[in-house]
Amino acid sequence: MNPVAESSGIPDIKLVCTVCSAEHPWNVSDYRCTCSKKGLLEVRHMRVHSCAERDLMCERSPDSEGFDASGVWRFREAVLPLQASSIVSHPEGHTRLYRRETLSSWAEVDDLAFKHEGENPSGSFKDRGMTVAVSVAKALNAKIIACASTGNTSAALAAYAAQAGIPSVVFLPAGKIATGKLSQAVAYGAQCLAVRGDFDSAMQLVEESSHQLGFYLVNSLNPYRLEGQKTIIWELLAQRRWQVPDWIVVPAGNLGNTSAFGKALREALQWGWINKLPRLVSVQAAGANPFFQSFEKKFTEILPVKAETVATAIRIGQPVNYIKAVRAIGETDGLVAQVTDAEILEAKRQIDRSGLGCEPASACTLAGIKNLKNAGIIKSGDSVVAVLTGHVLKDSEVIFADAAAARAAVTEIEPTLNAVRSVTGLSGRP
Ligand SMILES: *Cc1c(COP(=O)(O)O)cnc(C)c1O
Ligand SMILES: [Zn+2]
């Protein structure tokens, strides 16, 4: 089996409008339809990818040669069968699934696992989408690649664009980016524009600039990003030997992951890779909760909010992928939850103290699981997988935000044994 379109270079897919169903060729670079609703386009695979094919794809391991080693590109026939020469891969993916007794007992859920997407090359799941989007940019001969970002998208774009040798421009909400993320974008050589406004205004500006100036746009309205992010789900199902958990829980900002997860599950069911669906839970921060509010109104409308939360990665008030995400929640009998900043910080403390560690947005998962367990929606015997989206080092400001706690955790001392005795309270060996 090697159905990669090596020879023609034309992937066996179409782009379809999520609103009017109009079809567009794979190689357009504007991902809004021309219809009145300007619907987002989505990839449709024209070929069924059988279970046998699934198993062959899964045999491509991290020890393989070339991009077969990538957790994304090993699924390339079902992600995007691009010509090998276009593929820009670190490689990425192959993140691990963890269990921690302390976290299971804190949430009172026995069968609780964490897929740590912070283990990707730039420290967040954004690499999985970016490897695909930047590969398409290369195939389309893009001259400049751009995105708006709360931080991690810019870090991922900067890295993959650097590898591809294509210049990148990132639009960031001025003064609102975690230092870890901004330093990556700077180090990898992106042109960084600090926009005086919030993420949502940076998003509008990058869309307009892309239209007017011809940037290739790689925010999650780019359907190829979502194709890459599907592999989070396929990989975690493969790690569970295709045993579907009862729940999959993910933090939600621009709703790219929620949408990608829904698509990954829909396709897996259609192609016979799984025989039932897990329930998908999107967790928002209470201060940035337009999707949650819409869910409460049975998705009859969505109203933008002025977003404010400690979880910078999901500080988004006007999510672009709303329509796709509604479908994901609907088809999986899923739900949308919200958690307060205090709950996020407490859950993050638990995850950090378990030794796993994650950034604040990722901790929404555990906070949400605990609340849903307390509400009797998640049962103690249910199997639950939480997706930790980013690395603990991404957002160190949050760890030091509480000055008193930081002072208590770090004690400056004279370089003497007596000073060590004094701060530890030890006089000899315990
Ligand atoms: C981007 C990001 C999110 C939000 O994902 P969406 O696809 O925008 O909903 C959550 N956590 C982290 C760490 C992120 O970087
Ligand atoms: Zn349309």
Short mmCIF file of C-alpha atoms and ligand atoms in Angstrom, two decimals:
data_model
loop_
_atom_site.label_atom_id
_atom_site.label_comp_id
_atom_site.label_asym_id
_atom_site.label_seq_id
_atom_site.Cartn_x
_atom_site.Cartn_y
_atom_site.Cartn_z
CA MET A 1 0.00 0.00 0.00
CA ASN A 2 1.38 3.35 -0.96
CA PRO A 3 -1.48 5.38 -2.37
CA VAL A 4 0.32 8.67 -1.83
CA ALA A 5 -0.19 10.82 -4.90
CA GLU A 6 3.55 10.96 -5.49
CA SER A 7 3.25 11.15 -9.23
CA SER A 8 0.43 13.59 -9.86
CA GLY A 9 0.94 15.70 -6.75
CA ILE A 10 -2.83 16.22 -6.65
CA PRO A 11 -4.34 15.07 -3.36
CA ASP A 12 -7.43 12.95 -3.55
CA ILE A 13 -9.54 15.47 -1.63
CA LYS A 14 -11.92 18.38 -2.14
CA LEU A 15 -12.64 21.48 -0.09
CA VAL A 16 -16.32 21.83 0.76
CA CYS A 17 -18.14 24.86 2.22
CA THR A 18 -19.57 24.07 5.67
CA VAL A 19 -22.56 26.35 4.98
CA CYS A 20 -23.61 25.92 1.31
CA SER A 21 -21.70 22.69 0.42
CA ALA A 22 -20.12 24.27 -2.67
CA GLU A 23 -16.96 22.45 -3.73
CA HIS A 24 -13.60 24.12 -4.22
CA PRO A 25 -10.32 22.63 -5.50
CA TRP A 26 -7.69 21.67 -2.92
CA ASN A 27 -5.22 24.32 -4.03
CA VAL A 28 -7.17 27.54 -3.41
CA SER A 29 -5.61 29.73 -0.74
CA ASP A 30 -8.73 31.57 0.47
CA TYR A 31 -10.57 29.35 2.91
CA ARG A 32 -13.85 31.24 3.05
CA CYS A 33 -16.48 30.35 0.47
CA THR A 34 -17.81 32.95 -1.93
CA CYS A 35 -21.39 32.35 -0.66
CA SER A 36 -23.26 35.02 1.29
CA LYS A 37 -22.42 33.40 4.65
CA LYS A 38 -18.70 33.19 3.72
CA GLY A 39 -18.67 29.67 5.14
CA LEU A 40 -15.37 28.07 6.12
CA LEU A 41 -14.13 25.32 3.87
CA GLU A 42 -13.43 21.83 5.11
CA VAL A 43 -11.48 18.91 3.65
CA ARG A 44 -13.48 16.02 2.24
CA HIS A 45 -11.60 12.78 1.60
CA MET A 46 -12.85 11.14 -1.58
CA ARG A 47 -11.54 7.71 -0.67
CA VAL A 48 -12.40 5.37 2.20
CA HIS A 49 -9.41 4.53 4.39
CA SER A 50 -9.99 0.98 5.57
CA CYS A 51 -9.05 -0.63 8.86
CA ALA A 52 -6.28 -2.55 7.09
CA GLU A 53 -4.90 0.73 5.82
CA ARG A 54 -5.21 2.22 9.31
CA ASP A 55 -3.10 -0.59 10.71
CA LEU A 56 -0.43 -0.14 8.04
CA MET A 57 -0.30 3.58 8.84
CA CYS A 58 0.09 2.79 12.52
CA GLU A 59 3.05 0.54 11.79
CA ARG A 60 5.00 3.63 10.76
CA SER A 61 6.67 4.33 14.08
CA PRO A 62 8.83 7.13 15.50
CA ASP A 63 11.83 5.00 14.53
CA SER A 64 10.90 5.08 10.83
CA GLU A 65 12.90 6.99 8.26
CA GLY A 66 11.94 10.48 7.11
CA PHE A 67 8.44 11.83 7.64
CA ASP A 68 7.07 8.33 8.32
CA ALA A 69 8.43 9.07 11.82
CA SER A 70 5.90 11.88 12.27
CA GLY A 71 2.77 11.23 14.34
CA VAL A 72 0.93 13.35 11.78
CA TRP A 73 2.38 12.20 8.44
CA ARG A 74 2.21 8.51 9.23
CA PHE A 75 -1.53 9.08 8.68
CA ARG A 76 -0.89 11.13 5.53
CA GLU A 77 -3.31 9.27 3.24
CA ALA A 78 -6.13 10.26 5.63
CA VAL A 79 -4.68 13.69 6.49
CA LEU A 80 -3.44 15.09 3.20
CA PRO A 81 -1.77 12.96 0.53
CA LEU A 82 0.70 15.67 -0.48
CA GLN A 83 3.76 15.11 -2.62
CA ALA A 84 6.67 14.06 -0.42
CA SER A 85 8.81 16.94 -1.66
CA SER A 86 6.38 19.48 -0.15
CA ILE A 87 6.26 18.00 3.32
CA VAL A 88 7.83 20.11 6.07
CA SER A 89 8.02 17.91 9.17
CA HIS A 90 10.05 18.25 12.36
CA PRO A 91 8.82 15.41 12.94
CA GLU A 92 5.99 15.99 15.43
CA GLY A 93 3.34 14.03 17.34
CA HIS A 94 3.86 10.66 19.03
CA THR A 95 3.08 12.28 22.37
CA ARG A 96 2.54 10.06 25.37
CA LEU A 97 -0.51 9.10 27.38
CA TYR A 98 -0.06 9.37 31.16
CA ARG A 99 -1.89 8.25 34.27
CA ARG A 100 -1.30 9.82 37.65
CA GLU A 101 -2.84 8.35 40.78
CA THR A 102 -2.92 11.74 42.54
CA LEU A 103 -4.93 13.31 39.72
CA SER A 104 -7.38 10.40 39.45
CA SER A 105 -8.11 10.61 43.14
CA TRP A 106 -8.35 14.41 43.09
CA ALA A 107 -10.96 14.29 40.30
CA GLU A 108 -12.49 11.07 41.69
CA VAL A 109 -12.28 9.40 38.27
CA ASP A 110 -10.38 6.09 38.31
CA ASP A 111 -9.79 5.65 34.59
CA LEU A 112 -8.28 9.04 33.78
CA ALA A 113 -5.48 9.53 31.24
CA PHE A 114 -3.70 12.64 29.98
CA LYS A 115 -2.40 12.98 26.45
CA HIS A 116 0.41 15.49 26.72
CA GLU A 117 0.55 17.57 23.56
CA GLY A 118 3.10 19.82 25.26
CA GLU A 119 5.60 17.18 24.12
CA ASN A 120 5.43 18.43 20.54
CA PRO A 121 8.55 20.16 19.11
CA SER A 122 7.47 23.73 19.90
CA GLY A 123 5.66 22.71 23.09
CA SER A 124 2.02 22.65 22.01
CA PHE A 125 -0.39 20.72 19.78
CA LYS A 126 -0.23 23.60 17.28
CA ASP A 127 2.71 21.79 15.61
CA ARG A 128 0.38 19.06 14.37
CA GLY A 129 -1.68 21.52 12.37
CA MET A 130 1.23 23.72 11.41
CA THR A 131 3.27 20.96 9.76
CA VAL A 132 0.34 20.42 7.37
CA ALA A 133 -0.47 24.10 6.77
CA VAL A 134 3.16 25.03 6.11
CA SER A 135 3.55 22.02 3.79
CA VAL A 136 0.53 23.26 1.79
CA ALA A 137 2.05 26.76 1.78
CA LYS A 138 5.19 25.23 0.28
CA ALA A 139 3.20 23.24 -2.28
CA LEU A 140 1.34 26.43 -3.25
CA ASN A 141 4.61 28.34 -3.48
CA ALA A 142 3.51 30.88 -0.83
CA LYS A 143 5.84 33.85 -0.44
CA ILE A 144 4.92 34.92 3.13
CA ILE A 145 2.95 32.96 5.76
CA ALA A 146 0.93 34.77 8.45
CA CYS A 147 -1.20 34.11 11.50
CA ALA A 148 -2.80 35.88 14.46
CA SER A 149 -2.00 34.18 17.71
CA THR A 150 -2.42 34.15 21.46
CA GLY A 151 1.12 32.73 21.40
CA ASN A 152 1.41 29.07 20.53
CA THR A 153 0.32 29.34 16.90
CA SER A 154 3.00 31.97 16.35
CA ALA A 155 5.66 29.78 17.98
CA ALA A 156 4.69 26.84 15.77
CA LEU A 157 4.44 28.91 12.58
CA ALA A 158 7.78 30.60 13.24
CA ALA A 159 9.47 27.20 13.66
CA TYR A 160 7.95 25.48 10.62
CA ALA A 161 8.33 28.54 8.37
CA ALA A 162 11.99 28.72 9.38
CA GLN A 163 12.43 25.06 8.46
CA ALA A 164 10.69 25.63 5.11
CA GLY A 165 12.73 28.76 4.43
CA ILE A 166 9.61 30.88 3.97
CA PRO A 167 9.28 34.26 5.80
CA SER A 168 6.51 34.52 8.42
CA VAL A 169 4.59 37.39 10.02
CA VAL A 170 2.73 36.91 13.29
CA PHE A 171 0.02 39.24 14.65
CA LEU A 172 -0.05 39.24 18.46
CA PRO A 173 -2.23 41.13 20.94
CA ALA A 174 0.24 43.70 22.33
CA GLY A 175 1.37 42.99 25.89
CA LYS A 176 -0.81 39.87 26.15
CA ILE A 177 1.63 37.17 25.08
CA ALA A 178 3.36 34.83 27.53
CA THR A 179 7.13 35.37 27.40
CA GLY A 180 7.88 31.71 26.63
CA LYS A 181 5.77 31.84 23.49
CA LEU A 182 6.95 35.26 22.29
CA SER A 183 10.58 34.30 22.76
CA GLN A 184 10.07 31.29 20.48
CA ALA A 185 8.53 33.42 17.72
CA VAL A 186 11.44 35.87 17.99
CA ALA A 187 14.09 33.13 18.17
CA TYR A 188 12.77 31.30 15.11
CA GLY A 189 12.83 34.57 13.21
CA ALA A 190 9.20 35.51 12.57
CA GLN A 191 8.37 39.17 12.03
CA CYS A 192 6.34 39.91 15.18
CA LEU A 193 3.63 42.56 15.05
CA ALA A 194 2.23 43.56 18.45
CA VAL A 195 -1.27 44.76 17.61
CA ARG A 196 -2.79 47.31 20.00
CA GLY A 197 -5.97 45.39 20.65
CA ASP A 198 -7.09 41.92 21.71
CA PHE A 199 -6.71 38.58 19.88
CA ASP A 200 -9.99 39.03 18.05
CA SER A 201 -8.87 42.34 16.52
CA ALA A 202 -5.50 40.81 15.58
CA MET A 203 -7.44 37.99 13.90
CA GLN A 204 -9.53 40.44 11.86
CA LEU A 205 -6.42 42.40 10.88
CA VAL A 206 -4.49 39.34 9.71
CA GLU A 207 -7.43 38.20 7.57
CA GLU A 208 -7.71 41.61 5.95
CA SER A 209 -3.94 41.85 5.47
CA SER A 210 -3.83 38.40 3.91
CA HIS A 211 -6.47 39.44 1.37
CA GLN A 212 -4.79 42.71 0.53
CA LEU A 213 -1.12 41.72 0.74
CA GLY A 214 -1.24 38.07 -0.28
CA PHE A 215 -0.06 36.40 2.94
CA TYR A 216 -0.86 32.69 3.16
CA LEU A 217 -3.02 32.50 6.32
CA VAL A 218 -2.52 29.60 8.73
CA ASN A 219 -4.94 30.30 11.56
CA SER A 220 -7.27 27.44 12.34
CA LEU A 221 -9.74 28.70 9.72
CA ASN A 222 -7.18 27.05 7.44
CA PRO A 223 -8.75 23.59 6.93
CA TYR A 224 -5.37 21.90 6.61
CA ARG A 225 -4.48 22.84 10.19
CA LEU A 226 -7.48 20.83 11.37
CA GLU A 227 -6.49 17.83 9.24
CA GLY A 228 -3.19 17.68 11.13
CA GLN A 229 -4.87 18.11 14.50
CA LYS A 230 -7.13 15.11 13.82
CA THR A 231 -4.11 12.93 14.51
CA ILE A 232 -4.28 13.78 18.24
CA ILE A 233 -7.45 11.68 18.33
CA TRP A 234 -6.27 8.88 16.04
CA GLU A 235 -3.01 8.60 17.94
CA LEU A 236 -4.71 8.42 21.32
CA LEU A 237 -7.16 5.81 20.02
CA ALA A 238 -4.24 3.79 18.63
CA GLN A 239 -2.53 4.04 22.03
CA ARG A 240 -5.72 2.57 23.53
CA ARG A 241 -5.74 -0.16 20.84
CA TRP A 242 -8.81 1.50 19.33
CA GLN A 243 -10.82 1.05 22.53
CA VAL A 244 -12.97 4.19 22.61
CA PRO A 245 -13.06 6.02 25.97
CA ASP A 246 -16.35 7.34 27.34
CA TRP A 247 -15.15 10.95 27.30
CA ILE A 248 -12.52 13.06 25.57
CA VAL A 249 -11.98 16.47 27.15
CA VAL A 250 -10.25 19.45 25.52
CA PRO A 251 -9.84 23.17 26.28
CA ALA A 252 -11.60 25.43 23.77
CA GLY A 253 -10.68 28.86 22.43
CA ASN A 254 -10.93 29.37 18.68
CA LEU A 255 -12.56 25.89 18.54
CA GLY A 256 -10.07 24.48 16.05
CA ASN A 257 -9.30 21.45 18.17
CA THR A 258 -12.94 20.81 19.03
CA SER A 259 -13.71 20.86 15.29
CA ALA A 260 -10.72 18.69 14.37
CA PHE A 261 -11.58 16.15 17.07
CA GLY A 262 -15.17 15.93 15.81
CA LYS A 263 -13.94 15.34 12.26
CA ALA A 264 -11.38 12.73 13.35
CA LEU A 265 -14.10 10.83 15.20
CA ARG A 266 -16.65 11.14 12.38
CA GLU A 267 -14.17 9.79 9.84
CA ALA A 268 -12.95 7.03 12.16
CA LEU A 269 -16.55 5.88 12.59
CA GLN A 270 -17.34 6.14 8.84
CA TRP A 271 -14.24 4.20 7.87
CA GLY A 272 -14.85 1.50 10.49
CA TRP A 273 -11.79 2.33 12.60
CA ILE A 274 -14.06 2.50 15.68
CA ASN A 275 -17.58 1.25 16.29
CA LYS A 276 -18.87 3.94 18.64
CA LEU A 277 -18.13 7.54 19.54
CA PRO A 278 -16.82 8.98 22.79
CA ARG A 279 -18.58 12.07 24.16
CA LEU A 280 -16.54 15.19 23.44
CA VAL A 281 -16.31 17.88 26.13
CA SER A 282 -15.05 21.37 25.28
CA VAL A 283 -14.05 23.37 28.32
CA GLN A 284 -13.93 27.16 28.20
CA ALA A 285 -12.71 29.70 30.72
CA ALA A 286 -15.67 31.51 32.32
CA GLY A 287 -14.16 34.84 31.22
CA ALA A 288 -13.94 33.73 27.58
CA ASN A 289 -17.03 31.60 27.16
CA PRO A 290 -18.97 32.44 23.96
CA PHE A 291 -19.22 28.74 23.01
CA PHE A 292 -20.45 27.78 26.47
CA GLN A 293 -23.10 30.51 26.40
CA SER A 294 -24.21 29.38 22.98
CA PHE A 295 -24.40 25.74 24.17
CA GLU A 296 -26.65 26.87 27.04
CA LYS A 297 -28.96 28.34 24.38
CA LYS A 298 -28.94 25.06 22.43
CA PHE A 299 -26.64 26.67 19.82
CA THR A 300 -29.39 28.96 18.52
CA GLU A 301 -26.96 31.90 18.37
CA ILE A 302 -23.45 32.93 19.35
CA LEU A 303 -22.61 36.33 20.75
CA PRO A 304 -19.04 37.66 20.94
CA VAL A 305 -17.64 38.32 24.43
CA LYS A 306 -14.83 40.58 25.64
CA ALA A 307 -12.44 37.82 26.69
CA GLU A 308 -10.43 37.90 29.91
CA THR A 309 -8.84 34.90 31.59
CA VAL A 310 -5.58 33.73 33.11
CA ALA A 311 -5.56 31.00 30.43
CA THR A 312 -3.99 33.15 27.68
CA ALA A 313 -4.18 30.46 24.99
CA ILE A 314 -7.97 30.55 25.10
CA ARG A 315 -8.49 34.27 25.68
CA ILE A 316 -10.72 34.47 22.61
CA GLY A 317 -14.15 36.12 22.40
CA GLN A 318 -15.15 35.37 18.80
CA PRO A 319 -14.22 31.82 17.82
CA VAL A 320 -13.78 31.33 14.04
CA ASN A 321 -14.58 27.61 13.96
CA TYR A 322 -18.00 27.89 15.60
CA ILE A 323 -20.04 26.05 12.95
CA LYS A 324 -17.66 23.10 12.72
CA ALA A 325 -17.45 22.89 16.52
CA VAL A 326 -21.23 22.86 16.95
CA ARG A 327 -21.34 19.87 14.63
CA ALA A 328 -18.60 18.13 16.63
CA ILE A 329 -20.46 18.55 19.92
CA GLY A 330 -23.79 17.57 18.32
CA GLU A 331 -22.54 14.41 16.60
CA THR A 332 -20.70 13.11 19.66
CA ASP A 333 -23.54 13.87 22.08
CA GLY A 334 -20.92 16.08 23.67
CA LEU A 335 -21.13 19.11 25.87
CA VAL A 336 -19.52 22.44 26.62
CA ALA A 337 -18.43 23.33 30.15
CA GLN A 338 -16.91 26.41 31.73
CA VAL A 339 -14.46 26.80 34.61
CA THR A 340 -13.38 29.86 36.60
CA ASP A 341 -9.82 31.15 36.69
CA ALA A 342 -9.54 29.99 40.31
CA GLU A 343 -10.57 26.47 39.25
CA ILE A 344 -8.07 26.56 36.36
CA LEU A 345 -5.23 27.57 38.68
CA GLU A 346 -6.11 24.92 41.25
CA ALA A 347 -6.25 22.21 38.56
CA LYS A 348 -2.97 23.45 37.12
CA ARG A 349 -1.39 23.21 40.57
CA GLN A 350 -2.58 19.61 40.81
CA ILE A 351 -1.19 18.75 37.37
CA ASP A 352 2.10 20.54 38.09
CA ARG A 353 2.49 18.84 41.48
CA SER A 354 1.85 15.45 39.86
CA GLY A 355 5.05 16.08 37.89
CA LEU A 356 3.27 16.33 34.54
CA GLY A 357 2.91 20.11 34.36
CA CYS A 358 1.03 22.09 31.71
CA GLU A 359 0.09 25.61 30.79
CA PRO A 360 -3.04 27.22 32.29
CA ALA A 361 -5.36 26.61 29.30
CA SER A 362 -4.56 22.88 29.40
CA ALA A 363 -5.64 22.69 33.04
CA CYS A 364 -9.21 23.59 32.02
CA THR A 365 -9.58 19.90 31.20
CA LEU A 366 -8.99 18.60 34.72
CA ALA A 367 -10.99 21.46 36.28
CA GLY A 368 -13.88 20.64 33.94
CA ILE A 369 -13.66 16.90 34.64
CA LYS A 370 -13.83 17.51 38.39
CA ASN A 371 -16.88 19.76 38.02
CA LEU A 372 -18.65 17.29 35.73
CA LYS A 373 -17.88 14.47 38.14
CA ASN A 374 -19.30 16.50 41.02
CA ALA A 375 -22.39 17.25 38.94
CA GLY A 376 -22.89 13.49 38.37
CA ILE A 377 -22.43 13.78 34.59
CA ILE A 378 -19.09 11.98 34.49
CA LYS A 379 -19.31 8.82 36.65
CA SER A 380 -16.40 7.53 38.70
CA GLY A 381 -16.22 4.35 36.57
CA ASP A 382 -16.14 6.21 33.23
CA SER A 383 -13.00 6.23 31.10
CA VAL A 384 -11.79 9.76 30.44
CA VAL A 385 -8.94 11.14 28.34
CA ALA A 386 -7.89 14.77 28.86
CA VAL A 387 -5.78 16.50 26.22
CA LEU A 388 -3.08 18.69 27.79
CA THR A 389 -2.50 21.19 25.03
CA GLY A 390 0.70 22.98 26.08
CA HIS A 391 3.95 22.72 28.05
CA VAL A 392 4.44 24.03 31.61
CA LEU A 393 7.28 26.36 30.51
CA LYS A 394 5.10 28.26 28.06
CA ASP A 395 3.50 30.51 30.63
CA SER A 396 5.92 30.99 33.50
CA GLU A 397 4.40 34.39 34.38
CA VAL A 398 1.38 32.59 35.77
CA ILE A 399 3.56 30.55 38.09
CA PHE A 400 5.14 33.73 39.46
CA ALA A 401 2.01 35.90 39.28
CA ASP A 402 1.26 35.37 42.93
CA ALA A 403 4.21 37.27 44.42
CA ALA A 404 3.71 35.91 47.92
CA ALA A 405 3.61 32.30 46.70
CA ALA A 406 6.70 32.89 44.55
CA ARG A 407 8.54 34.36 47.54
CA ALA A 408 7.56 31.37 49.65
CA ALA A 409 8.71 28.89 46.98
CA VAL A 410 12.07 30.52 46.30
CA THR A 411 14.23 31.52 49.27
CA GLU A 412 17.45 33.42 48.69
CA ILE A 413 20.21 32.43 51.12
CA GLU A 414 23.85 33.10 51.99
CA PRO A 415 26.21 30.35 50.67
CA THR A 416 26.60 28.76 54.10
CA LEU A 417 25.55 25.47 55.69
CA ASN A 418 24.01 27.40 58.55
CA ALA A 419 21.72 29.19 56.14
CA VAL A 420 20.59 25.79 54.73
CA ARG A 421 20.00 24.54 58.29
CA SER A 422 18.00 27.60 59.10
CA VAL A 423 15.66 27.51 56.05
CA THR A 424 15.13 23.73 56.08
CA GLY A 425 14.80 23.48 59.85
CA LEU A 426 17.22 20.49 59.83
CA SER A 427 20.14 20.17 62.19
CA GLY A 428 21.34 16.72 61.04
CA ARG A 429 20.29 13.86 58.78
CA PRO A 430 16.55 13.16 59.01
C1 LIG B 1 -4.49 27.07 20.81
C2 LIG B 1 -4.56 26.50 22.17
C3 LIG B 1 -5.77 26.15 22.76
C4 LIG B 1 -7.09 26.40 22.10
O1 LIG B 1 -7.33 25.61 21.00
P1 LIG B 1 -8.45 26.02 19.93
O2 LIG B 1 -8.24 25.09 18.83
O3 LIG B 1 -8.16 27.45 19.56
O4 LIG B 1 -9.77 25.91 20.60
C5 LIG B 1 -5.74 25.56 24.01
N1 LIG B 1 -4.59 25.34 24.66
C6 LIG B 1 -3.41 25.69 24.14
C7 LIG B 1 -2.16 25.46 24.92
C8 LIG B 1 -3.35 26.29 22.88
O5 LIG B 1 -2.16 26.64 22.38
ZN ZN B 2 -20.51 28.44 0.80
#
